[in-house]
JSON list of C-alpha atoms in Angstrom, two decimals:
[
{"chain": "A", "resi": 214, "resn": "UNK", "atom": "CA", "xyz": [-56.65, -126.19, -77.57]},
{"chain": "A", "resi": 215, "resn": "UNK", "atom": "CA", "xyz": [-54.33, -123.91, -79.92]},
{"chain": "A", "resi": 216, "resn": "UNK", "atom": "CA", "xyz": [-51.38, -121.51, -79.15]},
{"chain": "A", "resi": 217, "resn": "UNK", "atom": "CA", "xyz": [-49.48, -119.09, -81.07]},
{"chain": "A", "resi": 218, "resn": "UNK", "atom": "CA", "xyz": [-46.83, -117.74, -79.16]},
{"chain": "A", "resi": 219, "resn": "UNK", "atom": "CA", "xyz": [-43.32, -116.09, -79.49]},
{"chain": "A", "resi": 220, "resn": "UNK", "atom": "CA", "xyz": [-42.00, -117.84, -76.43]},
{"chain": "A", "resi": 221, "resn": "UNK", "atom": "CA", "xyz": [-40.19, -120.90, -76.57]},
{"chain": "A", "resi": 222, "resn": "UNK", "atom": "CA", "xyz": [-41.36, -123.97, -75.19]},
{"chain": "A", "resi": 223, "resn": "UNK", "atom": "CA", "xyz": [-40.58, -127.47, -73.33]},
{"chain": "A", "resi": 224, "resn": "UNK", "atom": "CA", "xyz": [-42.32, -130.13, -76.14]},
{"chain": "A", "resi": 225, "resn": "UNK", "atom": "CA", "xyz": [-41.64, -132.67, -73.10]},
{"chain": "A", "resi": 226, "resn": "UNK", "atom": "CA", "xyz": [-43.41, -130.78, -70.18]},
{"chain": "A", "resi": 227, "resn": "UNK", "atom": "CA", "xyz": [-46.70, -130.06, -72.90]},
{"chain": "A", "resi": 228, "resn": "UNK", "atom": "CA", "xyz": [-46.51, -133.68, -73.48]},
{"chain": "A", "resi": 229, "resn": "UNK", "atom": "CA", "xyz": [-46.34, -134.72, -69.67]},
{"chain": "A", "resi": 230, "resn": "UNK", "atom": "CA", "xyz": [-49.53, -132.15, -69.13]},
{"chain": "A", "resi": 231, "resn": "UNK", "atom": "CA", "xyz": [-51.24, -133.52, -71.88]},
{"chain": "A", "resi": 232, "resn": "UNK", "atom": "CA", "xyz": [-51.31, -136.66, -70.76]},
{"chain": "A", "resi": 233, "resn": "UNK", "atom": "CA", "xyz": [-51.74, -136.24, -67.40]},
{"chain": "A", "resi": 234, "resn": "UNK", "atom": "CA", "xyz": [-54.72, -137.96, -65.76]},
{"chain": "A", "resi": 235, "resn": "UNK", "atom": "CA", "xyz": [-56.54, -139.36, -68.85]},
{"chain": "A", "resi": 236, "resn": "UNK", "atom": "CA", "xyz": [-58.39, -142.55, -67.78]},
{"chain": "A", "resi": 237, "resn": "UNK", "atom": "CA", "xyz": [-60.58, -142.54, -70.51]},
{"chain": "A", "resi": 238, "resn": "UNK", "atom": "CA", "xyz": [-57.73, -142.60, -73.42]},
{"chain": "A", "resi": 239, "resn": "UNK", "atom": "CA", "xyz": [-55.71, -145.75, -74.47]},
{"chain": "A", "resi": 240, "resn": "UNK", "atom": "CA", "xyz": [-53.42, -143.35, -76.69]},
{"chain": "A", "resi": 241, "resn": "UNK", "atom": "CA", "xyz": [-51.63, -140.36, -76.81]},
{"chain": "A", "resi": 242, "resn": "UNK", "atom": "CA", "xyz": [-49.61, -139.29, -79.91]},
{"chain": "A", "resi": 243, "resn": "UNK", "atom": "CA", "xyz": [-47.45, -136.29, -80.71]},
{"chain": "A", "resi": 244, "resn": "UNK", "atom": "CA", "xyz": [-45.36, -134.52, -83.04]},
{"chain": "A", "resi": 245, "resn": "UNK", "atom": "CA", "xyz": [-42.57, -131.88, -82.36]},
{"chain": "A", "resi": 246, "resn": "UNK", "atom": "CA", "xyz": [-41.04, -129.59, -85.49]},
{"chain": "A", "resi": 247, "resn": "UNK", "atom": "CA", "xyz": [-37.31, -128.38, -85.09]},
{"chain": "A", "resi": 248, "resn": "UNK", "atom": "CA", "xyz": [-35.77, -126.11, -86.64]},
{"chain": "A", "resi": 249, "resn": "UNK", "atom": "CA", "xyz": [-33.02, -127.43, -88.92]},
{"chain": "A", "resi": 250, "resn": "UNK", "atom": "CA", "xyz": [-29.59, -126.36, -88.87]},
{"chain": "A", "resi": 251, "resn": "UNK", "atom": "CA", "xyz": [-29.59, -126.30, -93.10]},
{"chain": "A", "resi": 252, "resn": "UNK", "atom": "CA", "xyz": [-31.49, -126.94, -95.53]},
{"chain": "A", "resi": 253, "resn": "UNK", "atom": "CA", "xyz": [-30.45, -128.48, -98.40]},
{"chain": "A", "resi": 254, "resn": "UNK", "atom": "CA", "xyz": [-26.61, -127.98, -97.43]},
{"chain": "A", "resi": 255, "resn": "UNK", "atom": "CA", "xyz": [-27.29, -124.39, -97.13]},
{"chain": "A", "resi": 256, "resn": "UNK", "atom": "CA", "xyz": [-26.35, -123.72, -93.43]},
{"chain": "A", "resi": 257, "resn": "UNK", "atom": "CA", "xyz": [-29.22, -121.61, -91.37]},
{"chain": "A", "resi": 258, "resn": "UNK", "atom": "CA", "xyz": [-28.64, -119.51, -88.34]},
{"chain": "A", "resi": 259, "resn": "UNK", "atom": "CA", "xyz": [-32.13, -118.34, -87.72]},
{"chain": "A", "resi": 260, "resn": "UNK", "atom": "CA", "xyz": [-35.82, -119.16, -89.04]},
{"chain": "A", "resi": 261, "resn": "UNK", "atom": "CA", "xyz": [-38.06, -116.39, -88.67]},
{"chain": "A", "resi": 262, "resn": "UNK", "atom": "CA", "xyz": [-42.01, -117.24, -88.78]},
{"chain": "A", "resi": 263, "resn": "UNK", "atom": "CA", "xyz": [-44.05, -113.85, -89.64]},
{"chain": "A", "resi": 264, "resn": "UNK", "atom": "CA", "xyz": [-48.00, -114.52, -88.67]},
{"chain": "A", "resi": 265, "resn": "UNK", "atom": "CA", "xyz": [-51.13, -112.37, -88.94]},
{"chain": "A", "resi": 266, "resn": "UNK", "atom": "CA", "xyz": [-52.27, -111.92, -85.56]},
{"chain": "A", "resi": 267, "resn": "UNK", "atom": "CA", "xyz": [-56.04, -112.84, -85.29]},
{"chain": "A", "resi": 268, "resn": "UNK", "atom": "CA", "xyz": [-56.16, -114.44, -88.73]},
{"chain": "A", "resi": 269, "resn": "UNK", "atom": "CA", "xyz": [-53.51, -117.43, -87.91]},
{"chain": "A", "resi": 270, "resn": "UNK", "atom": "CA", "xyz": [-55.14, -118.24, -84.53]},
{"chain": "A", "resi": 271, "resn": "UNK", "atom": "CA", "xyz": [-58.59, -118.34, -86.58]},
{"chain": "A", "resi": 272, "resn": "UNK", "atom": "CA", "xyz": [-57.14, -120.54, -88.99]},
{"chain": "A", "resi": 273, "resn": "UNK", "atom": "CA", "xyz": [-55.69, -123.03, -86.93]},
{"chain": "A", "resi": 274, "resn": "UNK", "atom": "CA", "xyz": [-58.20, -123.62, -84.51]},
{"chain": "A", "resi": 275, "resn": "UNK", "atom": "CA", "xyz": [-60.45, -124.30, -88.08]},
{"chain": "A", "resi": 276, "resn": "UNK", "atom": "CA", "xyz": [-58.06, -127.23, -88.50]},
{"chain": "A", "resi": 277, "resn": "UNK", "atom": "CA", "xyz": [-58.26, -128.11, -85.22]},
{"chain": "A", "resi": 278, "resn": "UNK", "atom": "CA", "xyz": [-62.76, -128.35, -85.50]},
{"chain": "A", "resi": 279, "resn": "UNK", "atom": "CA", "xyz": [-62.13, -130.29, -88.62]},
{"chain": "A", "resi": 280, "resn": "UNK", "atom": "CA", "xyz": [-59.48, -132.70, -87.21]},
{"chain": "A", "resi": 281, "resn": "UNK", "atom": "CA", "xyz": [-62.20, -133.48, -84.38]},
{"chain": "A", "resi": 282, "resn": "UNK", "atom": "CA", "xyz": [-65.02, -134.01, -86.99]},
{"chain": "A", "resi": 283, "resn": "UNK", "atom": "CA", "xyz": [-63.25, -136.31, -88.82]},
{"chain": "A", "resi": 284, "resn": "UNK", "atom": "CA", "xyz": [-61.75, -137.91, -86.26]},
{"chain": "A", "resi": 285, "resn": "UNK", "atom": "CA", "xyz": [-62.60, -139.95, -83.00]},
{"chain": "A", "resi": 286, "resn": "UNK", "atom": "CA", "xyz": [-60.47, -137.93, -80.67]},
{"chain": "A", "resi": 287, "resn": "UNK", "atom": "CA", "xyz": [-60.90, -137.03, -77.57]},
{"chain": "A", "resi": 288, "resn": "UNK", "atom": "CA", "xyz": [-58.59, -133.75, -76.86]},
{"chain": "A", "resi": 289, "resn": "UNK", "atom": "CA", "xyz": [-56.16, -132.17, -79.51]},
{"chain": "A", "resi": 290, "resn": "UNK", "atom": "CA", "xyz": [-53.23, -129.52, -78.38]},
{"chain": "A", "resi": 291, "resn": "UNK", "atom": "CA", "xyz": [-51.05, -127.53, -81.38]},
{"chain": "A", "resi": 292, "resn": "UNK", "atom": "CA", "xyz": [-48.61, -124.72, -79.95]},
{"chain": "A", "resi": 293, "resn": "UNK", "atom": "CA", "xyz": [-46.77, -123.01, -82.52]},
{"chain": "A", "resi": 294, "resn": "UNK", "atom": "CA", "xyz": [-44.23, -120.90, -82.60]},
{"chain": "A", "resi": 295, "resn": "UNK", "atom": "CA", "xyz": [-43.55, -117.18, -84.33]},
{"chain": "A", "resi": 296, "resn": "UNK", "atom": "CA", "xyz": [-41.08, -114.96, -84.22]},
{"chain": "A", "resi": 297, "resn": "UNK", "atom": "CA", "xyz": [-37.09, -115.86, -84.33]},
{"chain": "A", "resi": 298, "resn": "UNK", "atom": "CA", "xyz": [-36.83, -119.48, -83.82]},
{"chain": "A", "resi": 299, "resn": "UNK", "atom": "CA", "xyz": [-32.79, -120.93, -83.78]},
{"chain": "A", "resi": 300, "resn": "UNK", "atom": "CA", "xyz": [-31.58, -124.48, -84.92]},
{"chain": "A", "resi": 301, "resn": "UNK", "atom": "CA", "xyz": [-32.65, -127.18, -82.60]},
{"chain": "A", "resi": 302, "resn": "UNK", "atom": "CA", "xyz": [-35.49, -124.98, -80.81]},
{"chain": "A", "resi": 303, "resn": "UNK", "atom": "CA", "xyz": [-39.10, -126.66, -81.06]},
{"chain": "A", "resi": 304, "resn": "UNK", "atom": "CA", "xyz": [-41.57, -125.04, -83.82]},
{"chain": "A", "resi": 305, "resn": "UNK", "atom": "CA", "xyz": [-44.67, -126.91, -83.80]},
{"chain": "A", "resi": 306, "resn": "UNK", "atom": "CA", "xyz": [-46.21, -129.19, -81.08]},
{"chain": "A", "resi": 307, "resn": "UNK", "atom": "CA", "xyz": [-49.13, -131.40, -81.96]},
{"chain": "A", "resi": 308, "resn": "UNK", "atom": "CA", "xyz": [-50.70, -133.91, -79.58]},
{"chain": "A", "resi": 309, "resn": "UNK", "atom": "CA", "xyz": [-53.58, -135.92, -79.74]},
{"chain": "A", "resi": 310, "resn": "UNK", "atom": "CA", "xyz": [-55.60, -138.05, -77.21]},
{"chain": "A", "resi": 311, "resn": "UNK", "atom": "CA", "xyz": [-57.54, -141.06, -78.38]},
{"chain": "A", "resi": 312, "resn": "UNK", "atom": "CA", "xyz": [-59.62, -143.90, -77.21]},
{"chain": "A", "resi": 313, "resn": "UNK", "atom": "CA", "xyz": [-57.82, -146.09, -79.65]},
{"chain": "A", "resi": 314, "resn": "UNK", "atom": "CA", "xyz": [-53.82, -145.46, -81.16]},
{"chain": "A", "resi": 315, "resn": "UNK", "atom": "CA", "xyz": [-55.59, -145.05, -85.31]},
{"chain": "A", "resi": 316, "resn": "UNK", "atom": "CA", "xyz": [-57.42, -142.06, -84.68]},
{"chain": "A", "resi": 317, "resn": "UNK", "atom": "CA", "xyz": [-54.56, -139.92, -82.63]},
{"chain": "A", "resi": 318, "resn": "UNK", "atom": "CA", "xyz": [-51.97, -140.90, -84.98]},
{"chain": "A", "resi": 319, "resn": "UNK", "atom": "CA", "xyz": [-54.33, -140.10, -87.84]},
{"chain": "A", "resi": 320, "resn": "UNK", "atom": "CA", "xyz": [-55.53, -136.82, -86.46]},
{"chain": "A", "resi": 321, "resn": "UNK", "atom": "CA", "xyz": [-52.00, -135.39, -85.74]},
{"chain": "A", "resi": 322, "resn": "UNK", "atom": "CA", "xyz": [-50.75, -136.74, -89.09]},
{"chain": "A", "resi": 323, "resn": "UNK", "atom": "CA", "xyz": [-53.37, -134.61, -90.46]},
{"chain": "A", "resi": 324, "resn": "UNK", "atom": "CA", "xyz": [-53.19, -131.65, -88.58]},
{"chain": "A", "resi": 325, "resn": "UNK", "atom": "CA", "xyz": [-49.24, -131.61, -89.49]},
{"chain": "A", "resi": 326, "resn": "UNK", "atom": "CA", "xyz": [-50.05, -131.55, -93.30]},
{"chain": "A", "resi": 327, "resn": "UNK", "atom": "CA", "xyz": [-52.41, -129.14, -93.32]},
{"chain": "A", "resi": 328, "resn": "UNK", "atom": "CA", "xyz": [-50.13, -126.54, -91.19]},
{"chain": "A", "resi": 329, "resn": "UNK", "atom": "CA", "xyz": [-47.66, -126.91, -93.79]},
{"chain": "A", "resi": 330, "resn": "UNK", "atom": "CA", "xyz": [-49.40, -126.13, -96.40]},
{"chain": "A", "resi": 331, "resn": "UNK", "atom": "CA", "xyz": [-52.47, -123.85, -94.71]},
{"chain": "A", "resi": 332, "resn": "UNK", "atom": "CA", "xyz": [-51.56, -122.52, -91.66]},
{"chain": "A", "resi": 333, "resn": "UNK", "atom": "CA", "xyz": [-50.95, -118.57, -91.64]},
{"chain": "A", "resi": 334, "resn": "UNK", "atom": "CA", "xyz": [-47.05, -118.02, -91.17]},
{"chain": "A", "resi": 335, "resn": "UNK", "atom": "CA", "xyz": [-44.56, -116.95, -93.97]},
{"chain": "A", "resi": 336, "resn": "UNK", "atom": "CA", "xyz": [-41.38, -118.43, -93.04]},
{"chain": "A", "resi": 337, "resn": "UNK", "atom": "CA", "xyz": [-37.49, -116.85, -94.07]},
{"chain": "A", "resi": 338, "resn": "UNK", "atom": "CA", "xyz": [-34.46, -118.80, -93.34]},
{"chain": "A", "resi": 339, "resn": "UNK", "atom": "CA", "xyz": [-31.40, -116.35, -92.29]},
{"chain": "A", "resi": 340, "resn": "UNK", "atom": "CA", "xyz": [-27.81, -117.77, -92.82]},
{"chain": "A", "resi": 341, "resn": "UNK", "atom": "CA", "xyz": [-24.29, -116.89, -94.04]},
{"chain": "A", "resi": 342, "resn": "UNK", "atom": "CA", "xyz": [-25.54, -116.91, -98.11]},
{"chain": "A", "resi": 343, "resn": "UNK", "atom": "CA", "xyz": [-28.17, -114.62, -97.16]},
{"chain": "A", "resi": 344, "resn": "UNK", "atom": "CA", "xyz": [-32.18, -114.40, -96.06]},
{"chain": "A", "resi": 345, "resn": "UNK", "atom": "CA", "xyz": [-34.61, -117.21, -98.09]},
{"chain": "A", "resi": 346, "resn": "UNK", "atom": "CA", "xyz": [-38.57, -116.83, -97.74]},
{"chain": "A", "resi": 347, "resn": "UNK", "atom": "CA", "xyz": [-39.73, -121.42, -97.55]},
{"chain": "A", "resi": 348, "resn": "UNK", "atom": "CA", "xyz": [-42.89, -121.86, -99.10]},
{"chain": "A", "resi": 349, "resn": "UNK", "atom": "CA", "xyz": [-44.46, -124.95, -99.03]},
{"chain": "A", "resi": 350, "resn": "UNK", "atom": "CA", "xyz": [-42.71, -127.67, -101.19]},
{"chain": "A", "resi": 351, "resn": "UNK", "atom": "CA", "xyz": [-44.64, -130.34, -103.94]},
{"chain": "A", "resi": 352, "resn": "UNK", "atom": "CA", "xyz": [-44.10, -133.39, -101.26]},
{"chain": "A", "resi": 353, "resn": "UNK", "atom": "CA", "xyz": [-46.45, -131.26, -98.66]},
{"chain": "A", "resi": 354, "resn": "UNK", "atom": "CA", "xyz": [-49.12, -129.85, -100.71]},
{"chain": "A", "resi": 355, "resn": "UNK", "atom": "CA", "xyz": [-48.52, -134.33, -102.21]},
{"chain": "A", "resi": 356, "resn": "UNK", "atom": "CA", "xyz": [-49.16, -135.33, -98.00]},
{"chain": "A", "resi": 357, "resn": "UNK", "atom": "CA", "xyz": [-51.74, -132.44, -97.88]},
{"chain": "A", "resi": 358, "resn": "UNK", "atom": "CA", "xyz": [-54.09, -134.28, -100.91]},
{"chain": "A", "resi": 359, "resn": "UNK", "atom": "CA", "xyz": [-53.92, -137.65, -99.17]},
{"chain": "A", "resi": 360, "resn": "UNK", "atom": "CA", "xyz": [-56.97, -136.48, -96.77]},
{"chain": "A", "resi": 361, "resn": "UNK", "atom": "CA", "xyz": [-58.90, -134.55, -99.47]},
{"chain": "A", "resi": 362, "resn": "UNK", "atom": "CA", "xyz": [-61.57, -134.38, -99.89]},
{"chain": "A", "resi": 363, "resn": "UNK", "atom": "CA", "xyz": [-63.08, -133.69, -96.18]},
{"chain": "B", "resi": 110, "resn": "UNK", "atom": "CA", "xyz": [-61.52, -93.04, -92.62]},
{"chain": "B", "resi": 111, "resn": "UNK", "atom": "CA", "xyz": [-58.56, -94.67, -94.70]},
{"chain": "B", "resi": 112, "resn": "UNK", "atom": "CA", "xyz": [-57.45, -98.06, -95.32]},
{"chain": "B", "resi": 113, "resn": "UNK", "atom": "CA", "xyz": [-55.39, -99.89, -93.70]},
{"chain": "B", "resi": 114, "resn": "UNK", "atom": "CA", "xyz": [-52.97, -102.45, -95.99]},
{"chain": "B", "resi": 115, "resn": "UNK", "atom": "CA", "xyz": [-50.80, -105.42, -94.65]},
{"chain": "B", "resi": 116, "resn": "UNK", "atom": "CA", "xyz": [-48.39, -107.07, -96.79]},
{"chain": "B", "resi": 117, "resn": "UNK", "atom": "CA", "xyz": [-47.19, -110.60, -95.67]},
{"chain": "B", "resi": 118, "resn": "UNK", "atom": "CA", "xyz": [-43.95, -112.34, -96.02]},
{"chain": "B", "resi": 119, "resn": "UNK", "atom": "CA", "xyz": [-41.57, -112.31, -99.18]},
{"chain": "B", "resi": 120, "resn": "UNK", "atom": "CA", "xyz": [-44.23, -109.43, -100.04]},
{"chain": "B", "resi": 121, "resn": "UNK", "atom": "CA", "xyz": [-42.58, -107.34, -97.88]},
{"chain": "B", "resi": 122, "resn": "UNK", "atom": "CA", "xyz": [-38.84, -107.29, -99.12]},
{"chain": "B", "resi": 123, "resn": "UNK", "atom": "CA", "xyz": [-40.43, -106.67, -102.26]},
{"chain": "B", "resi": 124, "resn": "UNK", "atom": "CA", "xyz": [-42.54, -103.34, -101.14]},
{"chain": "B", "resi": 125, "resn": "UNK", "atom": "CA", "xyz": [-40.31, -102.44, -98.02]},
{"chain": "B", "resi": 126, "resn": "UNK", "atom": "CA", "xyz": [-43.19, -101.87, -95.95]},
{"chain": "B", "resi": 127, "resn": "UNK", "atom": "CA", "xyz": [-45.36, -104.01, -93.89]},
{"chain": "B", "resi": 128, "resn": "UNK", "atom": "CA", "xyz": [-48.09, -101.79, -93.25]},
{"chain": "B", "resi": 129, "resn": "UNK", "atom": "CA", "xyz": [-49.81, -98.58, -94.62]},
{"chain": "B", "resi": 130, "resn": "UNK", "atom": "CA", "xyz": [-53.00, -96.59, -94.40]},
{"chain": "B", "resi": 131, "resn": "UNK", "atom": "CA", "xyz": [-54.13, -95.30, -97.92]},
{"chain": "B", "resi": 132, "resn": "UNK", "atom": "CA", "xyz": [-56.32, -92.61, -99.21]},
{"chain": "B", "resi": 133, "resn": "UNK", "atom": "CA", "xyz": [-58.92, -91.92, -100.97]},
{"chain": "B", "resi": 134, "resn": "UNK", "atom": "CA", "xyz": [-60.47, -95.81, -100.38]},
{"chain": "B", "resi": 135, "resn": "UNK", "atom": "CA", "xyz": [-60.51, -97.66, -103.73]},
{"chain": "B", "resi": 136, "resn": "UNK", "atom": "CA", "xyz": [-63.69, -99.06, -104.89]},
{"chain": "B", "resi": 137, "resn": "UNK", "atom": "CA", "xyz": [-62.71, -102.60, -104.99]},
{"chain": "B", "resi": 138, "resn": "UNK", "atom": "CA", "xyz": [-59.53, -105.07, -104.33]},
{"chain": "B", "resi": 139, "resn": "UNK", "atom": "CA", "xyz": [-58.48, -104.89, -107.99]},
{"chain": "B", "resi": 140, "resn": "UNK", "atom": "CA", "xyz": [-58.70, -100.95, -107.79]},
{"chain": "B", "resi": 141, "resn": "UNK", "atom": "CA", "xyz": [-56.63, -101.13, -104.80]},
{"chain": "B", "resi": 142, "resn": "UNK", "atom": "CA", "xyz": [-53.81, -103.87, -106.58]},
{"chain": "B", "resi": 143, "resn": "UNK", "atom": "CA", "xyz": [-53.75, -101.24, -109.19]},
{"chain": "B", "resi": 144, "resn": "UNK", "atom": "CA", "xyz": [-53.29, -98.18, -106.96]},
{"chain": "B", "resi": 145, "resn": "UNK", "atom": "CA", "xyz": [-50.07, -100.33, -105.55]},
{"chain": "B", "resi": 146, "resn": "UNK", "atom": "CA", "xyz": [-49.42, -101.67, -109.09]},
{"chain": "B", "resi": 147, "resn": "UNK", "atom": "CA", "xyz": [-48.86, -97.74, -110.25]},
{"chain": "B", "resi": 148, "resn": "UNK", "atom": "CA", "xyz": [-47.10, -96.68, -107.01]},
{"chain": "B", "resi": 149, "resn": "UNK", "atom": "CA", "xyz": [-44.60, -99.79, -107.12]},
{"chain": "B", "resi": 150, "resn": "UNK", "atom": "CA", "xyz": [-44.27, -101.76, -110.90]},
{"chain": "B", "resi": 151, "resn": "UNK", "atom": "CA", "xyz": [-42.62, -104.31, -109.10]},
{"chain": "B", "resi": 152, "resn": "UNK", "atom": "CA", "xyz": [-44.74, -104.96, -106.17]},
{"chain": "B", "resi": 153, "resn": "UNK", "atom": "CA", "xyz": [-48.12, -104.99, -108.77]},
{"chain": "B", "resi": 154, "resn": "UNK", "atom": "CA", "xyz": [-46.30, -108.20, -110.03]},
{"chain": "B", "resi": 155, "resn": "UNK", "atom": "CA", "xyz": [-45.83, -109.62, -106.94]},
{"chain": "B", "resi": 156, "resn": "UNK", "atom": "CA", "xyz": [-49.62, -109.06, -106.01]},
{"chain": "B", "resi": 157, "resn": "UNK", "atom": "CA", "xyz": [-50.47, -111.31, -109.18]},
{"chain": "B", "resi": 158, "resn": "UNK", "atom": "CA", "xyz": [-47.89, -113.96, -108.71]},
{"chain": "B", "resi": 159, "resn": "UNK", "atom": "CA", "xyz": [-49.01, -117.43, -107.98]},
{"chain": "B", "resi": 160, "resn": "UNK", "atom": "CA", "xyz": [-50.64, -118.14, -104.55]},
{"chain": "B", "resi": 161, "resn": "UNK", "atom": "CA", "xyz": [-50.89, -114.67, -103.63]},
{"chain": "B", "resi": 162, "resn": "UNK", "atom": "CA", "xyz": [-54.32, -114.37, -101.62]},
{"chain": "B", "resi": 163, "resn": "UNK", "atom": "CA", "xyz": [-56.10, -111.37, -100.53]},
{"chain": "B", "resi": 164, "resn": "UNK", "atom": "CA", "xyz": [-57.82, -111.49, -97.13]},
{"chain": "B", "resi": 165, "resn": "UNK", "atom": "CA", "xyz": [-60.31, -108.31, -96.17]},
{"chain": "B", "resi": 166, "resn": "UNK", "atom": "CA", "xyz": [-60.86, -107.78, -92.35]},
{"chain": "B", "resi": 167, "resn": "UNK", "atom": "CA", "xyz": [-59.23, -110.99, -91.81]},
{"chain": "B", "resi": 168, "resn": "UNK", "atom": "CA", "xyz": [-61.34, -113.23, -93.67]},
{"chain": "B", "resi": 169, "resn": "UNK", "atom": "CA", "xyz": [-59.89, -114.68, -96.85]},
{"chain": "B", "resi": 170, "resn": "UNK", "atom": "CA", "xyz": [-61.65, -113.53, -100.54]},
{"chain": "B", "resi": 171, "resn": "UNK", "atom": "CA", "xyz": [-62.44, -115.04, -103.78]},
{"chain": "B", "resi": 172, "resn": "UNK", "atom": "CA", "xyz": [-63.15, -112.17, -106.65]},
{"chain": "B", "resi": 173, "resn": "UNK", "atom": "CA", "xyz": [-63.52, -109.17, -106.37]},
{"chain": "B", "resi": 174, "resn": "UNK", "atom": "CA", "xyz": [-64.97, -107.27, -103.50]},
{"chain": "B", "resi": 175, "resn": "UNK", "atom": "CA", "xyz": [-65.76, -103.87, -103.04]},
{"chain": "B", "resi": 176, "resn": "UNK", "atom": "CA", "xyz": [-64.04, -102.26, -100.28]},
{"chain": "B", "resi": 177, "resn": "UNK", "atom": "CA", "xyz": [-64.88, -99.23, -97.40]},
{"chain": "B", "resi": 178, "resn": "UNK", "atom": "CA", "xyz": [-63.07, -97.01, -95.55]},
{"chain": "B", "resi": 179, "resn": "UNK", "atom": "CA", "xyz": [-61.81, -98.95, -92.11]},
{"chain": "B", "resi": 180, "resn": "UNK", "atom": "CA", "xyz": [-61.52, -101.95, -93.93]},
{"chain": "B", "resi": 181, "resn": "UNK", "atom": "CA", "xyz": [-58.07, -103.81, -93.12]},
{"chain": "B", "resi": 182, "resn": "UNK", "atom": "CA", "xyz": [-56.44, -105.58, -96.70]},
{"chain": "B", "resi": 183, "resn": "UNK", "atom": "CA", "xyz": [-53.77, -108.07, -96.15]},
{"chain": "B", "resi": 184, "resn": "UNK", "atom": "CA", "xyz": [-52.06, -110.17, -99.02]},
{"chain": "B", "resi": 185, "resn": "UNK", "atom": "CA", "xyz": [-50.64, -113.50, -98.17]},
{"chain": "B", "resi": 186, "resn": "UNK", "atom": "CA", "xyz": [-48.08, -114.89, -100.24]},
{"chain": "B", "resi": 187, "resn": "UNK", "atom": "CA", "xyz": [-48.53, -119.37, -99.69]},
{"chain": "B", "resi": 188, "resn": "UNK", "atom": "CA", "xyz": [-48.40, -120.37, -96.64]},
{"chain": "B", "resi": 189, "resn": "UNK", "atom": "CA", "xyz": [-46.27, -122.79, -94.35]},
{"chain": "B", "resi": 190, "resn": "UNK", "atom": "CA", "xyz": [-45.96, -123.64, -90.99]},
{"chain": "B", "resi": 191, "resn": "UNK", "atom": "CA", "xyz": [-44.65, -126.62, -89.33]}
]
């Protein structure tokens, strides 16, 4: 299941839900993004995520299809943020349920590096030196190859 | 009908608009980067900077493709989420 949404959210109750009542998996797994207070020593007051309504939902759930094809997973949730996010608030949420711990690391892992590099949001960091549009750096599109090809 | 034209993220500061209908319809996506191009030197640049995409009616392109009136444009600078 996927979620783009402006309103903030509680990584710890979306992990309690997600795990809720699963019997049939031996492993959950999750990630949660913050917002940094700097970046690279240059202080931030507010990130700002732009998407394209329609075409970033579209996107991500293709991740999500893929993630389940390649791996042996038995439920996936990603909530992501847009909109004005400040330091310390939660970005990105990615769980995974699996029968076994590999494949639910593996499939969040993967989901992770492809947002950073694919998914449809153009992000601008707003602090006291001025506004600064992040694109993706060498290191993710580096963690991005690791799973190529599909 | 016109088009409809969506820039997305450092594209933006560059332009100073987000969003614009524009008439008469050019033929194709490179007609319509050089309708911008002439309108806005520095915005033409950005089009052709590295990673820029195009999408048309959400769905993103490779080449060239012809375009028709009530078609929606967007350009995407690289992404990032997370």
């Amino acid at each position: 299941m996927i979620a783009v949404q402006t309103e903030p959210f509680d990584p710890a109750a979306l992990l309690a839900r997600f795990s809720a009542g699963r019997t049939d998996c031996g492993a959950v797994v999750s990630f949660t993004g913050l917002a940094r207070a700097a970046t690279d020593g240059a202080e931030v007051s507010t990130l700002e995520l732009d998407a394209y309504p329609g075409f970033t939902e579209a996107a991500i759930a293709t991740m999500e299809t893929e993630a389940r094809e390649r791996f042996a997973v038995k439920d996936l949730l990603i909530v992501h943020r847009h909109g004005p996010i400040g330091p310390g608030e939660a970005i990105v949420f990615v769980a995974g349920a699996a029968e076994h711990r590999r494949d639910a690391f593996e499939a969040v892992d993967y989901l992770m590096d492809r947002l950073k590099t694919q998914a449809p949001f153009w992000k601008k960091e707003t602090g006291p030196d001025g506004d600064r549009w992040i694109e993706p750096r060498a290191p993710d599109y580096a963690d991005a190859a690791r799973w190529s090809p599909p | 009908m016109a088009l409809k034209v969506l820039l997305m993220g450092r594209l933006r500061d560059v332009a100073g608009w987000r969003e614009r209908r524009l008439e008469p319809v050019p033929a194709t996506l490179s007609a319509l980067r050089d309708v911008l191009a002439r309108e806005d030197a520095a915005l033409g640049e950005a089009l052709l900077g590295m990673g820029v995409q195009a999408a048309v009616n959400k769905a993103l392109t490779r080449g060239d493709p012809a375009l028709a009136a009530g078609d929606e444009i967007a350009f995407l600078p690289p992404m990032s989420g997370g």
